[in-house]
């Protein structure tokens, strides 16, 4: 996405936009990002994240509901690099990531709740393209998400 996204401006212009009520940290090199949503629901297993970042991103954003767990990282440097190479705009993760210095140098938007050095087990668990809910917001596949240092918002329609 080429336009600079300001979530405060977007919510002022579009009062129907829903703010996720969590304090995300912006870890990616791309501080402002947004696009159509692909959802993943998983708990301490990033098998579906690994599968998704290997596909063409086409400017979309992967929203991962990891249940808020900070025990295992749902994204690391290798998956972030693959996501950037495949054209994903970014990831919003209700959970933890690792390799933050490398991710900070990767041309990708990444917002997460925190960090941990521990990787996940790859058990093939989770669901993709399902409606998820966290931080007071329900997010359906194909909706739009916008993120910056002010927060993360969701809309049924594109706002840019």
Short mmCIF file of N, CA and C in Angstrom, two decimals:
data_model
loop_
_atom_site.label_atom_id
_atom_site.label_comp_id
_atom_site.label_asym_id
_atom_site.label_seq_id
_atom_site.Cartn_x
_atom_site.Cartn_y
_atom_site.Cartn_z
N UNK A 1 0.85 -1.16 0.00
CA UNK A 1 0.00 0.00 0.00
C UNK A 1 0.90 1.23 0.00
N UNK A 2 0.68 2.14 -0.93
CA UNK A 2 1.57 3.27 -1.09
C UNK A 2 1.18 4.47 -0.25
N UNK A 3 -0.10 4.66 0.05
CA UNK A 3 -0.53 5.81 0.84
C UNK A 3 -0.12 5.61 2.30
N UNK A 4 0.25 6.70 2.96
CA UNK A 4 0.54 6.62 4.38
C UNK A 4 -0.79 6.51 5.12
N UNK A 5 -0.87 5.52 5.95
CA UNK A 5 -2.09 5.25 6.69
C UNK A 5 -2.01 5.93 8.04
N UNK A 6 -3.04 6.67 8.39
CA UNK A 6 -3.18 7.23 9.72
C UNK A 6 -4.47 6.70 10.29
N UNK A 7 -4.37 5.79 11.26
CA UNK A 7 -5.59 5.22 11.81
C UNK A 7 -6.47 6.27 12.49
N UNK A 8 -5.90 7.30 13.16
CA UNK A 8 -6.79 8.34 13.69
C UNK A 8 -7.58 9.06 12.59
N UNK A 9 -6.91 9.40 11.49
CA UNK A 9 -7.61 10.06 10.38
C UNK A 9 -8.67 9.15 9.78
N UNK A 10 -8.33 7.87 9.63
CA UNK A 10 -9.30 6.93 9.06
C UNK A 10 -10.53 6.78 9.95
N UNK A 11 -10.33 6.71 11.27
CA UNK A 11 -11.49 6.57 12.16
C UNK A 11 -12.30 7.86 12.21
N UNK A 12 -11.65 9.02 12.05
CA UNK A 12 -12.39 10.28 11.99
C UNK A 12 -13.28 10.32 10.75
N UNK A 13 -12.72 9.86 9.62
CA UNK A 13 -13.45 9.90 8.35
C UNK A 13 -14.47 8.77 8.21
N UNK A 14 -14.24 7.68 8.93
CA UNK A 14 -15.09 6.49 8.81
C UNK A 14 -15.47 6.02 10.21
N UNK A 15 -16.51 6.61 10.82
CA UNK A 15 -16.85 6.27 12.19
C UNK A 15 -17.23 4.81 12.41
N UNK A 16 -17.53 4.08 11.34
CA UNK A 16 -17.86 2.66 11.47
C UNK A 16 -16.65 1.76 11.62
N UNK A 17 -15.45 2.30 11.45
CA UNK A 17 -14.23 1.49 11.63
C UNK A 17 -14.13 1.08 13.09
N UNK A 18 -13.70 -0.16 13.31
CA UNK A 18 -13.63 -0.72 14.66
C UNK A 18 -12.18 -0.83 15.09
N UNK A 19 -11.87 -0.29 16.26
CA UNK A 19 -10.50 -0.36 16.79
C UNK A 19 -10.34 -1.61 17.64
N UNK A 20 -9.25 -2.33 17.40
CA UNK A 20 -8.92 -3.48 18.25
C UNK A 20 -8.40 -2.93 19.58
N UNK A 21 -8.99 -3.35 20.67
CA UNK A 21 -8.70 -2.80 21.99
C UNK A 21 -7.55 -3.54 22.67
N UNK A 22 -6.44 -3.65 21.96
CA UNK A 22 -5.22 -4.24 22.51
C UNK A 22 -4.06 -3.29 22.23
N UNK A 23 -3.03 -3.36 23.06
CA UNK A 23 -1.86 -2.50 22.88
C UNK A 23 -0.80 -3.25 22.09
N UNK A 24 -0.91 -3.19 20.76
CA UNK A 24 0.07 -3.84 19.90
C UNK A 24 1.36 -3.03 19.87
N UNK A 25 2.45 -3.73 19.59
CA UNK A 25 3.75 -3.10 19.38
C UNK A 25 4.07 -3.24 17.90
N UNK A 26 4.56 -2.17 17.30
CA UNK A 26 4.92 -2.16 15.88
C UNK A 26 6.37 -2.65 15.76
N UNK A 27 6.57 -3.86 15.24
CA UNK A 27 7.90 -4.45 15.13
C UNK A 27 8.47 -4.40 13.72
N UNK A 28 7.65 -4.19 12.71
CA UNK A 28 8.11 -4.27 11.34
C UNK A 28 8.77 -3.00 10.86
N UNK A 29 9.51 -3.11 9.79
CA UNK A 29 10.14 -1.94 9.16
C UNK A 29 9.09 -1.02 8.57
N UNK A 30 7.98 -1.59 8.09
CA UNK A 30 6.88 -0.80 7.54
C UNK A 30 5.95 -0.44 8.69
N UNK A 31 5.93 0.85 9.05
CA UNK A 31 5.18 1.29 10.23
C UNK A 31 3.69 1.49 9.95
N UNK A 32 3.32 1.74 8.71
CA UNK A 32 1.92 1.97 8.32
C UNK A 32 1.58 0.94 7.25
N UNK A 33 0.59 0.10 7.51
CA UNK A 33 0.21 -0.89 6.51
C UNK A 33 -1.26 -1.24 6.62
N UNK A 34 -1.78 -1.82 5.57
CA UNK A 34 -3.17 -2.24 5.57
C UNK A 34 -3.50 -3.01 4.32
N UNK A 35 -4.67 -3.63 4.33
CA UNK A 35 -5.13 -4.38 3.17
C UNK A 35 -6.20 -5.36 3.55
N UNK A 36 -6.65 -6.15 2.58
CA UNK A 36 -7.65 -7.18 2.84
C UNK A 36 -7.10 -8.24 3.80
N UNK A 37 -7.98 -8.77 4.62
CA UNK A 37 -7.60 -9.69 5.70
C UNK A 37 -7.67 -11.14 5.27
N UNK A 38 -6.64 -11.89 5.67
CA UNK A 38 -6.65 -13.36 5.69
C UNK A 38 -6.52 -13.73 7.16
N UNK A 39 -7.43 -14.55 7.67
CA UNK A 39 -7.40 -14.88 9.10
C UNK A 39 -6.81 -16.26 9.36
N UNK A 40 -6.13 -16.35 10.50
CA UNK A 40 -5.63 -17.63 11.01
C UNK A 40 -5.91 -17.67 12.50
N UNK A 41 -6.46 -18.76 12.97
CA UNK A 41 -6.67 -18.98 14.40
C UNK A 41 -5.81 -20.17 14.80
N UNK A 42 -4.87 -19.95 15.70
CA UNK A 42 -3.97 -21.02 16.13
C UNK A 42 -3.48 -20.72 17.54
N UNK A 43 -2.99 -21.72 18.21
CA UNK A 43 -2.47 -21.53 19.56
C UNK A 43 -1.11 -22.21 19.67
N UNK A 44 -0.08 -21.39 19.74
CA UNK A 44 1.30 -21.87 19.93
C UNK A 44 1.74 -22.87 18.86
N UNK A 45 1.18 -22.74 17.66
CA UNK A 45 1.54 -23.57 16.51
C UNK A 45 1.40 -22.70 15.26
N UNK A 46 2.53 -22.38 14.62
CA UNK A 46 2.47 -21.46 13.48
C UNK A 46 2.50 -22.18 12.13
N UNK A 47 2.06 -23.43 12.09
CA UNK A 47 2.04 -24.18 10.83
C UNK A 47 1.25 -23.45 9.74
N UNK A 48 0.09 -22.91 10.09
CA UNK A 48 -0.74 -22.23 9.09
C UNK A 48 -0.15 -20.88 8.69
N UNK A 49 0.57 -20.23 9.60
CA UNK A 49 1.26 -18.98 9.26
C UNK A 49 2.35 -19.30 8.23
N UNK A 50 3.11 -20.35 8.48
CA UNK A 50 4.16 -20.76 7.54
C UNK A 50 3.58 -21.06 6.17
N UNK A 51 2.46 -21.75 6.12
CA UNK A 51 1.81 -22.07 4.85
C UNK A 51 1.36 -20.78 4.15
N UNK A 52 0.74 -19.87 4.87
CA UNK A 52 0.20 -18.65 4.27
C UNK A 52 1.28 -17.76 3.69
N UNK A 53 2.38 -17.54 4.42
CA UNK A 53 3.42 -16.62 3.93
C UNK A 53 4.12 -17.17 2.69
N UNK A 54 3.98 -18.47 2.43
CA UNK A 54 4.54 -19.07 1.23
C UNK A 54 3.71 -18.83 -0.01
N UNK A 55 2.53 -18.27 0.15
CA UNK A 55 1.62 -17.99 -0.96
C UNK A 55 1.75 -16.54 -1.40
N UNK A 56 1.28 -16.20 -2.60
CA UNK A 56 1.28 -14.79 -3.02
C UNK A 56 0.40 -13.95 -2.09
N UNK A 57 0.98 -12.87 -1.55
CA UNK A 57 0.26 -12.04 -0.60
C UNK A 57 -0.67 -11.03 -1.24
N UNK A 58 -0.26 -10.51 -2.40
CA UNK A 58 -1.07 -9.55 -3.16
C UNK A 58 -1.53 -8.38 -2.30
N UNK A 59 -0.65 -7.90 -1.40
CA UNK A 59 -0.97 -6.74 -0.58
C UNK A 59 -1.92 -7.00 0.57
N UNK A 60 -2.19 -8.26 0.86
CA UNK A 60 -3.10 -8.59 1.95
C UNK A 60 -2.36 -8.61 3.30
N UNK A 61 -3.14 -8.69 4.38
CA UNK A 61 -2.63 -8.72 5.74
C UNK A 61 -3.10 -10.00 6.41
N UNK A 62 -2.17 -10.73 7.01
CA UNK A 62 -2.51 -11.93 7.77
C UNK A 62 -2.80 -11.50 9.20
N UNK A 63 -4.00 -11.82 9.68
CA UNK A 63 -4.37 -11.54 11.06
C UNK A 63 -4.41 -12.87 11.79
N UNK A 64 -3.53 -13.00 12.79
CA UNK A 64 -3.37 -14.26 13.50
C UNK A 64 -3.92 -14.12 14.91
N UNK A 65 -4.91 -14.93 15.24
CA UNK A 65 -5.40 -14.99 16.61
C UNK A 65 -4.70 -16.13 17.31
N UNK A 66 -3.66 -15.77 18.05
CA UNK A 66 -2.91 -16.75 18.81
C UNK A 66 -3.37 -16.85 20.25
N UNK A 67 -4.58 -16.35 20.52
CA UNK A 67 -5.13 -16.43 21.87
C UNK A 67 -4.42 -15.54 22.87
N UNK A 68 -3.58 -14.63 22.38
CA UNK A 68 -2.85 -13.74 23.27
C UNK A 68 -1.66 -14.38 23.97
N UNK A 69 -1.31 -15.59 23.58
CA UNK A 69 -0.21 -16.30 24.24
C UNK A 69 1.13 -15.64 23.93
N UNK A 70 1.93 -15.46 24.95
CA UNK A 70 3.29 -14.94 24.80
C UNK A 70 4.32 -16.04 25.06
N UNK A 71 3.88 -17.30 25.11
CA UNK A 71 4.80 -18.41 25.40
C UNK A 71 5.57 -18.90 24.18
N UNK A 72 4.98 -18.80 22.99
CA UNK A 72 5.61 -19.28 21.75
C UNK A 72 5.44 -18.24 20.66
N UNK A 73 6.48 -18.05 19.86
CA UNK A 73 6.46 -17.05 18.78
C UNK A 73 5.76 -17.59 17.55
N UNK A 74 4.77 -16.84 17.07
CA UNK A 74 4.03 -17.25 15.88
C UNK A 74 4.67 -16.73 14.60
N UNK A 75 5.71 -15.88 14.72
CA UNK A 75 6.44 -15.36 13.56
C UNK A 75 7.89 -15.15 13.96
N UNK A 76 8.78 -15.54 13.04
CA UNK A 76 10.20 -15.29 13.21
C UNK A 76 10.77 -14.68 11.95
N UNK A 77 12.08 -14.48 11.93
CA UNK A 77 12.71 -13.77 10.81
C UNK A 77 12.55 -14.46 9.47
N UNK A 78 12.64 -15.78 9.42
CA UNK A 78 12.55 -16.47 8.12
C UNK A 78 11.15 -16.36 7.52
N UNK A 79 10.12 -16.52 8.35
CA UNK A 79 8.75 -16.39 7.84
C UNK A 79 8.44 -14.94 7.47
N UNK A 80 8.96 -13.99 8.23
CA UNK A 80 8.75 -12.58 7.90
C UNK A 80 9.39 -12.25 6.56
N UNK A 81 10.59 -12.73 6.33
CA UNK A 81 11.27 -12.48 5.06
C UNK A 81 10.51 -13.10 3.90
N UNK A 82 10.00 -14.31 4.11
CA UNK A 82 9.21 -14.97 3.06
C UNK A 82 7.93 -14.19 2.78
N UNK A 83 7.28 -13.70 3.82
CA UNK A 83 6.06 -12.90 3.64
C UNK A 83 6.36 -11.65 2.83
N UNK A 84 7.46 -10.97 3.14
CA UNK A 84 7.83 -9.76 2.41
C UNK A 84 8.12 -10.08 0.95
N UNK A 85 8.86 -11.15 0.70
CA UNK A 85 9.20 -11.53 -0.67
C UNK A 85 7.96 -11.91 -1.47
N UNK A 86 6.95 -12.45 -0.81
CA UNK A 86 5.75 -12.90 -1.51
C UNK A 86 4.65 -11.85 -1.58
N UNK A 87 4.95 -10.61 -1.15
CA UNK A 87 4.02 -9.52 -1.37
C UNK A 87 2.93 -9.33 -0.33
N UNK A 88 3.12 -9.87 0.88
CA UNK A 88 2.18 -9.59 1.95
C UNK A 88 2.46 -8.19 2.48
N UNK A 89 1.40 -7.44 2.81
CA UNK A 89 1.58 -6.10 3.38
C UNK A 89 2.04 -6.18 4.82
N UNK A 90 1.57 -7.19 5.55
CA UNK A 90 1.97 -7.31 6.95
C UNK A 90 1.20 -8.38 7.67
N UNK A 91 1.50 -8.46 8.98
CA UNK A 91 0.82 -9.38 9.87
C UNK A 91 0.44 -8.65 11.15
N UNK A 92 -0.74 -8.95 11.66
CA UNK A 92 -1.18 -8.49 12.97
C UNK A 92 -1.37 -9.75 13.79
N UNK A 93 -0.65 -9.85 14.91
CA UNK A 93 -0.61 -11.10 15.66
C UNK A 93 -1.05 -10.89 17.10
N UNK A 94 -2.13 -11.54 17.47
CA UNK A 94 -2.60 -11.56 18.85
C UNK A 94 -1.79 -12.65 19.56
N UNK A 95 -0.51 -12.32 19.79
CA UNK A 95 0.44 -13.25 20.37
C UNK A 95 1.84 -12.67 20.23
N UNK A 96 2.83 -13.55 20.25
CA UNK A 96 4.23 -13.14 20.29
C UNK A 96 4.96 -13.45 18.98
N UNK A 97 6.07 -12.72 18.80
CA UNK A 97 7.01 -12.98 17.70
C UNK A 97 8.40 -13.12 18.29
N UNK A 98 9.37 -13.47 17.44
CA UNK A 98 10.78 -13.51 17.86
C UNK A 98 11.63 -12.96 16.72
N UNK A 99 12.94 -12.89 16.92
CA UNK A 99 13.87 -12.34 15.92
C UNK A 99 13.51 -10.89 15.60
N UNK A 100 13.25 -10.10 16.63
CA UNK A 100 12.73 -8.75 16.42
C UNK A 100 13.70 -7.83 15.69
N UNK A 101 15.00 -7.98 15.87
CA UNK A 101 15.94 -7.11 15.17
C UNK A 101 15.91 -7.38 13.67
N UNK A 102 15.85 -8.65 13.29
CA UNK A 102 15.78 -9.01 11.88
C UNK A 102 14.44 -8.59 11.28
N UNK A 103 13.36 -8.79 12.01
CA UNK A 103 12.04 -8.39 11.51
C UNK A 103 11.97 -6.88 11.35
N UNK A 104 12.63 -6.15 12.24
CA UNK A 104 12.68 -4.70 12.14
C UNK A 104 13.41 -4.20 10.91
N UNK A 105 14.21 -5.05 10.30
CA UNK A 105 14.93 -4.70 9.08
C UNK A 105 14.26 -5.27 7.83
N UNK A 106 13.15 -5.98 8.00
CA UNK A 106 12.43 -6.62 6.89
C UNK A 106 11.34 -5.68 6.39
N UNK A 107 11.21 -5.56 5.09
CA UNK A 107 10.24 -4.65 4.47
C UNK A 107 8.82 -5.22 4.59
N UNK A 108 8.30 -5.17 5.81
CA UNK A 108 7.02 -5.78 6.13
C UNK A 108 6.43 -5.08 7.34
N UNK A 109 5.12 -4.97 7.39
CA UNK A 109 4.46 -4.49 8.59
C UNK A 109 4.21 -5.65 9.53
N UNK A 110 4.58 -5.48 10.80
CA UNK A 110 4.35 -6.53 11.79
C UNK A 110 3.93 -5.87 13.10
N UNK A 111 2.75 -6.22 13.57
CA UNK A 111 2.29 -5.78 14.88
C UNK A 111 1.97 -7.03 15.68
N UNK A 112 2.42 -7.05 16.94
CA UNK A 112 2.19 -8.18 17.83
C UNK A 112 2.10 -7.67 19.26
N UNK A 113 1.71 -8.55 20.17
CA UNK A 113 1.58 -8.16 21.57
C UNK A 113 2.92 -8.12 22.28
N UNK A 114 3.88 -8.94 21.84
CA UNK A 114 5.17 -9.00 22.53
C UNK A 114 6.10 -9.98 21.87
N UNK A 115 7.13 -10.36 22.62
CA UNK A 115 8.17 -11.22 22.08
C UNK A 115 8.48 -12.38 23.03
N UNK A 116 9.07 -13.41 22.46
CA UNK A 116 9.61 -14.54 23.20
C UNK A 116 10.67 -15.19 22.32
N UNK A 117 11.71 -15.77 22.90
CA UNK A 117 12.70 -16.46 22.06
C UNK A 117 12.27 -17.85 21.61
N UNK A 118 11.17 -18.38 22.14
CA UNK A 118 10.79 -19.76 21.87
C UNK A 118 9.95 -19.91 20.61
N UNK A 119 10.32 -20.88 19.76
CA UNK A 119 9.55 -21.18 18.56
C UNK A 119 8.39 -22.10 18.92
N UNK A 120 7.48 -22.26 17.96
CA UNK A 120 6.34 -23.15 18.18
C UNK A 120 6.67 -24.56 17.72
N UNK A 121 5.85 -25.48 18.14
CA UNK A 121 5.85 -26.82 17.56
C UNK A 121 5.08 -26.70 16.24
N UNK A 122 5.39 -27.55 15.29
CA UNK A 122 4.68 -27.58 14.00
C UNK A 122 3.79 -28.82 14.00
N UNK A 123 2.58 -28.66 14.52
CA UNK A 123 1.66 -29.79 14.64
C UNK A 123 0.53 -29.75 13.62
N UNK A 124 0.51 -28.70 12.78
CA UNK A 124 -0.54 -28.58 11.78
C UNK A 124 -1.88 -28.21 12.37
N UNK A 125 -1.87 -27.61 13.56
CA UNK A 125 -3.11 -27.27 14.25
C UNK A 125 -3.54 -25.85 13.89
N UNK A 126 -4.84 -25.62 13.95
CA UNK A 126 -5.38 -24.28 13.72
C UNK A 126 -6.41 -24.27 12.62
N UNK A 127 -6.93 -23.06 12.35
CA UNK A 127 -7.94 -22.87 11.31
C UNK A 127 -7.58 -21.64 10.50
N UNK A 128 -7.94 -21.67 9.23
CA UNK A 128 -7.66 -20.54 8.35
C UNK A 128 -8.96 -20.08 7.69
N UNK A 129 -9.01 -18.78 7.41
CA UNK A 129 -10.17 -18.18 6.74
C UNK A 129 -11.46 -18.41 7.52
N UNK A 130 -11.37 -18.21 8.84
CA UNK A 130 -12.53 -18.28 9.72
C UNK A 130 -12.69 -16.93 10.41
N UNK A 131 -13.87 -16.62 10.87
CA UNK A 131 -14.09 -15.40 11.63
C UNK A 131 -13.43 -15.56 12.99
N UNK A 132 -12.66 -14.55 13.38
CA UNK A 132 -11.96 -14.57 14.66
C UNK A 132 -12.40 -13.37 15.48
N UNK A 133 -12.16 -13.41 16.78
CA UNK A 133 -12.53 -12.30 17.65
C UNK A 133 -11.50 -12.16 18.76
N UNK A 134 -11.00 -10.94 18.93
CA UNK A 134 -10.13 -10.60 20.05
C UNK A 134 -10.09 -9.08 20.18
N UNK A 135 -9.74 -8.62 21.36
CA UNK A 135 -9.65 -7.18 21.58
C UNK A 135 -10.95 -6.44 21.33
N UNK A 136 -12.08 -7.10 21.59
CA UNK A 136 -13.38 -6.46 21.43
C UNK A 136 -13.87 -6.34 20.01
N UNK A 137 -13.20 -6.99 19.06
CA UNK A 137 -13.55 -6.86 17.64
C UNK A 137 -13.66 -8.25 17.01
N UNK A 138 -14.65 -8.40 16.15
CA UNK A 138 -14.77 -9.60 15.33
C UNK A 138 -14.20 -9.27 13.96
N UNK A 139 -13.38 -10.17 13.42
CA UNK A 139 -12.71 -9.94 12.14
C UNK A 139 -13.01 -11.12 11.22
N UNK A 140 -13.58 -10.80 10.06
CA UNK A 140 -13.92 -11.84 9.08
C UNK A 140 -12.93 -11.80 7.93
N UNK A 141 -12.65 -12.95 7.32
CA UNK A 141 -11.80 -12.96 6.13
C UNK A 141 -12.38 -12.03 5.07
N UNK A 142 -11.51 -11.29 4.41
CA UNK A 142 -11.95 -10.38 3.36
C UNK A 142 -12.29 -8.99 3.84
N UNK A 143 -12.37 -8.78 5.17
CA UNK A 143 -12.52 -7.42 5.67
C UNK A 143 -11.18 -6.70 5.48
N UNK A 144 -11.10 -5.47 5.92
CA UNK A 144 -9.88 -4.67 5.72
C UNK A 144 -9.32 -4.27 7.08
N UNK A 145 -8.00 -4.30 7.16
CA UNK A 145 -7.33 -3.93 8.40
C UNK A 145 -6.30 -2.86 8.08
N UNK A 146 -6.14 -1.92 9.00
CA UNK A 146 -5.17 -0.83 8.85
C UNK A 146 -4.43 -0.70 10.18
N UNK A 147 -3.12 -0.55 10.11
CA UNK A 147 -2.31 -0.52 11.32
C UNK A 147 -1.23 0.56 11.22
N UNK A 148 -0.98 1.21 12.34
CA UNK A 148 0.13 2.14 12.48
C UNK A 148 0.50 2.21 13.97
N UNK A 149 1.33 3.15 14.34
CA UNK A 149 1.76 3.25 15.73
C UNK A 149 0.64 3.66 16.69
N UNK A 150 -0.50 4.08 16.16
CA UNK A 150 -1.64 4.45 17.00
C UNK A 150 -2.53 3.28 17.35
N UNK A 151 -2.47 2.23 16.54
CA UNK A 151 -3.32 1.08 16.78
C UNK A 151 -3.69 0.36 15.52
N UNK A 152 -4.67 -0.52 15.65
CA UNK A 152 -5.12 -1.36 14.55
C UNK A 152 -6.64 -1.23 14.45
N UNK A 153 -7.13 -0.97 13.23
CA UNK A 153 -8.56 -0.84 13.01
C UNK A 153 -9.02 -1.82 11.93
N UNK A 154 -10.31 -2.15 11.97
CA UNK A 154 -10.92 -3.11 11.05
C UNK A 154 -12.15 -2.47 10.44
N UNK A 155 -12.37 -2.77 9.15
CA UNK A 155 -13.53 -2.25 8.45
C UNK A 155 -14.05 -3.30 7.48
N UNK A 156 -15.37 -3.32 7.29
CA UNK A 156 -15.95 -4.24 6.31
C UNK A 156 -15.63 -3.79 4.89
N UNK A 157 -15.39 -2.49 4.69
CA UNK A 157 -15.12 -1.91 3.39
C UNK A 157 -13.73 -1.30 3.36
N UNK A 158 -13.11 -1.18 2.18
CA UNK A 158 -11.81 -0.50 2.10
C UNK A 158 -11.97 0.97 2.49
N UNK A 159 -11.01 1.50 3.24
CA UNK A 159 -11.07 2.89 3.69
C UNK A 159 -10.16 3.80 2.88
N UNK A 160 -9.33 3.24 2.03
CA UNK A 160 -8.41 4.03 1.18
C UNK A 160 -8.68 3.74 -0.27
#
